[in-house]
Amino acid sequence: MFRVRPIKLIPNLLAYCKVYTASFYIIPSISKRPCLGSLLPFWLGSSKGPKYKIPSLIQQLSVSTSSLAVQEQVMAETGVELLNSVDDQHGGVRVEMKEPMDPKIFSTLLEASISHWRQQGKKGVWIKLPIELSSLVDTAVKEGFRYHHAESDYLMLVYWIPDTVDTLPVNATHRVGIGAFVTNHKREVLVVQETRGKFRGSGVWKLPTGVTNEGEDICDAAIREVKEETGIETEFVEVLAFRQSHQAFFSKSDLFFVCLLKPRSFDIEKQDSEIEEAQWMPVEEYAAQAFVQKHEMFNLIAKVCLAKLDADYVGFSAVPTTTGSGKRSYLYCNNHYMGYKTSSSNNQP
């Protein structure tokens, strides 16, 4: 991008304009730069400036943003261009880069934007860079940004502006896993032996387990994992227990929910890629395995499952509800004394 003085290159445009205080117009080096806002001087169109008729050529130099969700690019009062941003609910701003940009131009705009946000009293800055704009990561880091989290298609960087304690929330601290306790009318439990992982080749029979997908409810994840690993159709009943452990997945903690499911089918079709063997095993035989007896956590889980079958143990049912913002959700609670009846229809979103 370069700056051109209008007196030298576009003198005829001055005849249409009764404002002469700006020293330059900005002309893009390519025909469209959606990541940038208006290319006209910042005072054009201001309610405080004089009225005039904008010539069609100048109108064509205006570039709109690529998303209505992103605030239109503005200029600071000094005439310096800023990155597109939207305010968040915590006194900060969010920037979502969508179009290619030269790292040097990005550095200039980022530095000017930080200065502008500091004057406005903003706190945290979030910049989302898609993987195709990874060339801008180094520039952002040199300006003081740090990694917050990454997904398969983007990297999120953050920056704390004020000279106070950084209160930006950390990245997600836990992943969520499930174990499925599925029993039939013969007091048999559905168990598997895995083709990989720490139980590979150990001869240990274990409950079907897995990890929830993004946006997936615990009850749905349990049903899905059983279906994928064994081909058995099930109905969610309740959460029997859950366990929290730390440093379980790289540096992340882990929440593991033991779920009681009722089978709707009984013929096993194992998942060859992950499951070596699958069978219905007498529940007492499952609990009596040497591995289960030796390891306290597995022994406790087996005792909970047996208590559900033989005693009055009551777990946590999934009660469908809505959040304050109207989103569908589940409250997992012991409704034994609440008079709330759940059914298979309740467990469907």
XYZ file of C-alpha atoms in Angstrom:
349
model
C 0.000 0.000 0.000
C 1.325 3.502 -0.791
C 0.149 7.057 -0.197
C -0.533 9.495 -3.043
C -0.937 13.242 -2.711
C -4.170 14.292 -4.495
C -2.748 17.598 -5.728
C -0.320 15.696 -7.957
C -2.337 12.693 -9.176
C -6.037 13.436 -8.853
C -6.437 17.219 -8.924
C -9.815 17.010 -10.647
C -11.286 15.291 -7.626
C -10.661 18.386 -5.546
C -13.257 20.244 -7.566
C -15.904 17.942 -6.133
C -14.684 18.242 -2.605
C -14.940 21.348 -0.439
C -12.662 19.923 2.227
C -8.937 20.320 1.682
C -7.480 19.636 5.106
C -6.310 16.073 4.406
C -2.829 15.771 2.965
C -3.340 12.422 1.226
C -5.670 9.731 0.060
C -4.876 6.069 0.510
C -4.879 3.867 -2.571
C -4.574 0.086 -2.218
C -1.855 -1.808 -4.014
C -4.455 -4.405 -5.082
C -8.063 -3.969 -6.134
C -9.632 -5.300 -2.935
C -8.442 -5.521 0.649
C -11.475 -6.800 2.617
C -9.455 -6.978 5.825
C -9.142 -3.206 5.752
C -11.860 -0.662 6.240
C -12.640 2.545 4.395
C -9.750 3.811 2.314
C -10.993 7.402 2.503
C -9.518 9.902 4.950
C -11.013 9.453 8.398
C -12.863 12.732 8.355
C -14.898 12.040 5.197
C -18.513 11.447 6.077
C -18.080 12.770 9.601
C -21.111 14.520 11.002
C -18.729 17.185 12.248
C -17.129 17.862 8.895
C -18.475 20.085 6.107
C -21.018 18.714 3.649
C -19.834 17.794 0.178
C -20.495 15.458 -2.693
C -18.144 12.457 -2.867
C -17.040 11.720 -6.467
C -17.671 8.263 -7.821
C -13.974 7.463 -8.125
C -13.415 8.062 -4.429
C -16.477 5.971 -3.642
C -14.903 3.070 -5.485
C -11.889 3.250 -3.189
C -14.025 2.277 -0.205
C -13.597 -1.362 0.843
C -16.189 -3.097 2.991
C -15.433 -5.764 5.555
C -16.060 -9.414 4.749
C -18.440 -10.090 7.646
C -21.316 -8.213 9.247
C -20.230 -9.721 12.558
C -16.980 -7.753 12.368
C -16.922 -4.091 13.182
C -16.220 -1.827 10.197
C -12.585 -0.748 10.014
C -12.077 2.665 11.477
C -9.266 5.145 11.663
C -8.008 6.740 14.804
C -8.197 10.490 15.060
C -4.630 10.680 13.777
C -5.692 9.116 10.479
C -3.901 5.815 11.210
C -5.660 2.656 10.071
C -6.705 0.042 12.626
C -7.480 -3.658 12.512
C -11.109 -4.741 12.435
C -12.263 -5.505 15.968
C -15.369 -6.039 18.062
C -15.726 -5.360 21.771
C -16.215 -8.325 24.087
C -18.221 -8.378 27.318
C -15.163 -8.067 29.542
C -13.638 -4.780 28.441
C -11.498 -6.279 25.716
C -11.559 -6.648 21.940
C -11.588 -9.535 19.468
C -9.897 -9.545 16.076
C -10.591 -12.248 13.510
C -8.198 -12.167 10.568
C -9.706 -13.535 7.377
C -7.776 -12.114 4.431
C -4.072 -12.354 3.477
C -1.885 -9.468 4.618
C 1.787 -8.643 4.354
C 3.461 -9.170 7.763
C 4.968 -5.666 7.645
C 1.562 -4.074 7.075
C 0.086 -6.285 9.788
C 2.808 -5.169 12.195
C 2.063 -1.495 11.521
C -1.695 -1.930 11.921
C -1.304 -4.072 15.033
C 0.992 -1.576 16.736
C -1.372 1.310 15.941
C -4.389 -0.710 17.088
C -2.815 -1.605 20.438
C -2.028 2.063 21.022
C -5.616 2.998 20.165
C -7.091 0.275 22.412
C -4.830 1.369 25.262
C -6.151 4.923 24.961
C -9.686 3.523 25.059
C -8.924 1.644 28.277
C -9.299 -1.803 26.714
C -7.864 -4.793 28.539
C -7.525 -8.125 26.762
C -6.966 -8.535 23.022
C -7.843 -11.784 21.250
C -6.551 -12.399 17.722
C -7.783 -15.421 15.781
C -5.447 -16.448 12.961
C -6.596 -19.154 10.517
C -3.974 -21.692 9.549
C -3.545 -20.118 6.112
C -2.373 -16.890 7.806
C 0.252 -18.597 9.970
C 2.866 -16.244 8.477
C 1.473 -13.529 10.790
C 2.096 -15.489 14.002
C 5.706 -14.360 14.377
C 4.677 -10.719 13.929
C 2.035 -10.973 16.646
C 4.422 -12.709 19.059
C 7.014 -9.970 18.559
C 4.343 -7.424 19.512
C 3.859 -9.212 22.833
C 1.085 -11.696 22.026
C 1.177 -15.242 23.398
C -0.532 -18.483 22.433
C -3.846 -19.197 24.129
C -5.172 -22.250 22.304
C -5.254 -23.864 18.890
C -7.653 -25.986 16.889
C -7.113 -27.847 13.636
C -7.771 -24.741 11.538
C -6.783 -21.731 13.662
C -4.549 -20.328 16.396
C -5.806 -17.946 19.091
C -3.346 -15.408 20.486
C -3.904 -13.025 23.396
C -2.396 -9.813 24.743
C -3.033 -8.017 28.048
C -2.816 -4.235 27.656
C -2.963 -2.578 31.121
C -0.214 -2.695 33.737
C -2.361 -4.787 36.055
C -2.728 -8.474 36.843
C -3.617 -10.425 33.702
C -7.110 -11.859 34.249
C -7.649 -13.456 30.843
C -9.134 -16.948 31.323
C -6.829 -19.871 30.667
C -7.494 -22.428 27.973
C -9.786 -25.405 28.671
C -8.360 -27.384 31.589
C -10.141 -30.735 31.186
C -11.147 -33.295 28.633
C -14.238 -35.433 29.274
C -14.332 -39.211 28.997
C -16.999 -41.857 29.560
C -17.152 -45.505 30.595
C -20.298 -47.509 29.792
C -21.737 -50.099 32.185
C -24.209 -52.074 30.045
C -25.940 -55.097 31.585
C -28.513 -57.521 30.221
C -31.228 -59.554 31.967
C -28.733 -62.389 32.604
C -26.557 -60.219 34.896
C -23.939 -60.021 32.193
C -21.920 -56.898 31.490
C -20.692 -55.791 28.062
C -16.859 -55.810 28.043
C -14.095 -55.384 25.474
C -10.379 -55.971 24.920
C -8.619 -53.206 22.986
C -6.172 -53.520 20.086
C -4.061 -50.581 21.297
C -3.356 -48.492 24.356
C -2.074 -49.562 27.762
C -4.432 -52.576 27.938
C -3.301 -54.031 24.613
C -2.329 -57.699 25.002
C -2.980 -57.653 28.765
C -5.983 -59.961 28.647
C -7.963 -57.477 30.758
C -11.666 -57.175 30.027
C -12.826 -53.588 30.482
C -15.903 -51.437 30.010
C -16.290 -49.647 26.658
C -14.733 -46.197 27.055
C -14.164 -43.091 24.984
C -13.931 -39.303 24.853
C -16.760 -36.863 24.184
C -16.731 -34.891 20.970
C -16.931 -31.107 20.962
C -20.498 -30.051 21.741
C -21.559 -33.612 22.641
C -23.519 -34.413 25.802
C -22.204 -37.064 28.188
C -25.280 -39.251 27.736
C -24.987 -39.118 23.943
C -21.252 -39.842 24.038
C -21.824 -43.011 26.083
C -24.440 -44.282 23.620
C -22.200 -43.466 20.643
C -19.080 -45.141 22.045
C -20.910 -48.384 22.839
C -22.402 -48.438 19.348
C -19.039 -47.761 17.679
C -17.059 -50.339 19.665
C -19.598 -53.173 19.945
C -22.517 -52.448 17.608
C -24.927 -52.607 20.575
C -27.806 -50.110 20.619
C -28.396 -48.678 24.087
C -30.477 -46.241 26.106
C -28.887 -43.934 28.660
C -30.099 -44.434 32.249
C -27.861 -42.442 34.588
C -24.360 -41.429 35.649
C -23.224 -43.810 38.390
C -20.030 -41.996 39.382
C -17.316 -39.714 38.034
C -13.600 -39.346 38.588
C -11.215 -36.404 38.205
C -7.514 -36.909 37.521
C -4.716 -34.489 36.638
C -1.863 -34.495 34.121
C -3.825 -37.155 32.269
C -3.587 -35.874 28.700
C -0.407 -33.876 28.164
C -0.858 -31.187 30.858
C -4.665 -31.392 30.916
C -6.878 -32.898 33.591
C -9.522 -35.524 32.900
C -13.144 -35.998 33.963
C -14.362 -39.581 33.542
C -18.074 -40.426 33.887
C -19.239 -43.996 34.537
C -22.630 -44.299 32.825
C -25.332 -46.943 33.227
C -26.910 -47.918 29.903
C -29.745 -50.290 29.062
C -29.234 -52.437 25.941
C -31.736 -52.283 23.089
C -29.940 -54.974 21.078
C -27.711 -57.882 22.083
C -25.790 -59.167 19.036
C -22.212 -57.876 19.144
C -20.494 -56.489 16.041
C -17.085 -55.333 17.238
C -15.100 -52.447 15.801
C -12.103 -54.199 14.219
C -9.877 -51.112 14.172
C -9.966 -50.624 17.965
C -11.489 -53.733 19.566
C -9.733 -57.114 19.709
C -12.616 -58.944 21.393
C -16.044 -58.098 22.835
C -18.442 -60.249 24.840
C -21.172 -60.428 27.473
C -19.451 -61.500 30.710
C -21.039 -62.408 34.088
C -20.727 -59.253 36.176
C -19.198 -61.143 39.115
C -16.520 -62.554 36.806
C -15.740 -59.061 35.534
C -15.358 -57.726 39.079
C -13.195 -60.701 40.114
C -10.465 -60.080 37.516
C -7.014 -59.801 39.098
C -6.435 -56.395 37.508
C -9.724 -55.024 38.847
C -9.038 -56.402 42.330
C -5.495 -55.005 42.394
C -6.200 -51.459 41.211
C -8.267 -49.421 43.644
C -10.000 -47.159 41.118
C -11.187 -50.061 38.957
C -12.242 -51.967 42.070
C -14.297 -49.013 43.310
C -16.021 -48.637 39.944
C -16.876 -52.349 39.917
C -18.318 -52.067 43.434
C -20.464 -49.098 42.395
C -21.810 -51.066 39.435
C -22.600 -54.070 41.645
C -24.280 -51.797 44.190
C -26.533 -50.524 41.435
C -27.567 -54.076 40.542
C -27.910 -55.486 44.065
C -28.636 -52.572 46.409
C -30.411 -49.235 46.493
C -27.578 -47.260 44.906
C -28.962 -44.314 42.911
C -26.938 -42.354 40.382
C -27.477 -39.079 38.554
C -30.162 -38.912 35.885
C -29.966 -36.543 32.919
C -32.725 -33.972 33.356
C -33.233 -31.878 30.197
C -33.274 -28.148 30.856
C -32.221 -24.802 29.373
C -29.526 -22.326 30.345
C -30.097 -18.662 31.108
C -29.353 -17.866 27.463
C -31.914 -20.410 26.247
C -29.500 -23.169 25.187
C -30.585 -26.775 25.601
C -28.635 -28.624 28.267
C -28.801 -31.390 30.897
C -28.647 -31.240 34.666
C -27.271 -34.520 36.038
C -28.810 -34.998 39.464
C -30.170 -37.585 41.874
C -33.893 -37.114 41.266
C -34.907 -40.090 43.434
C -36.582 -37.748 45.913
C -37.519 -34.952 43.512
C -40.579 -36.563 41.949
C -39.195 -35.922 38.463
C -39.777 -38.797 36.069
C -37.290 -39.388 33.276
C -37.801 -41.567 30.262
C -36.065 -42.322 27.027
C -37.854 -39.371 25.473
C -36.415 -37.071 28.143
C -32.918 -38.059 27.159
C -33.281 -36.811 23.622
C -32.275 -33.209 22.836
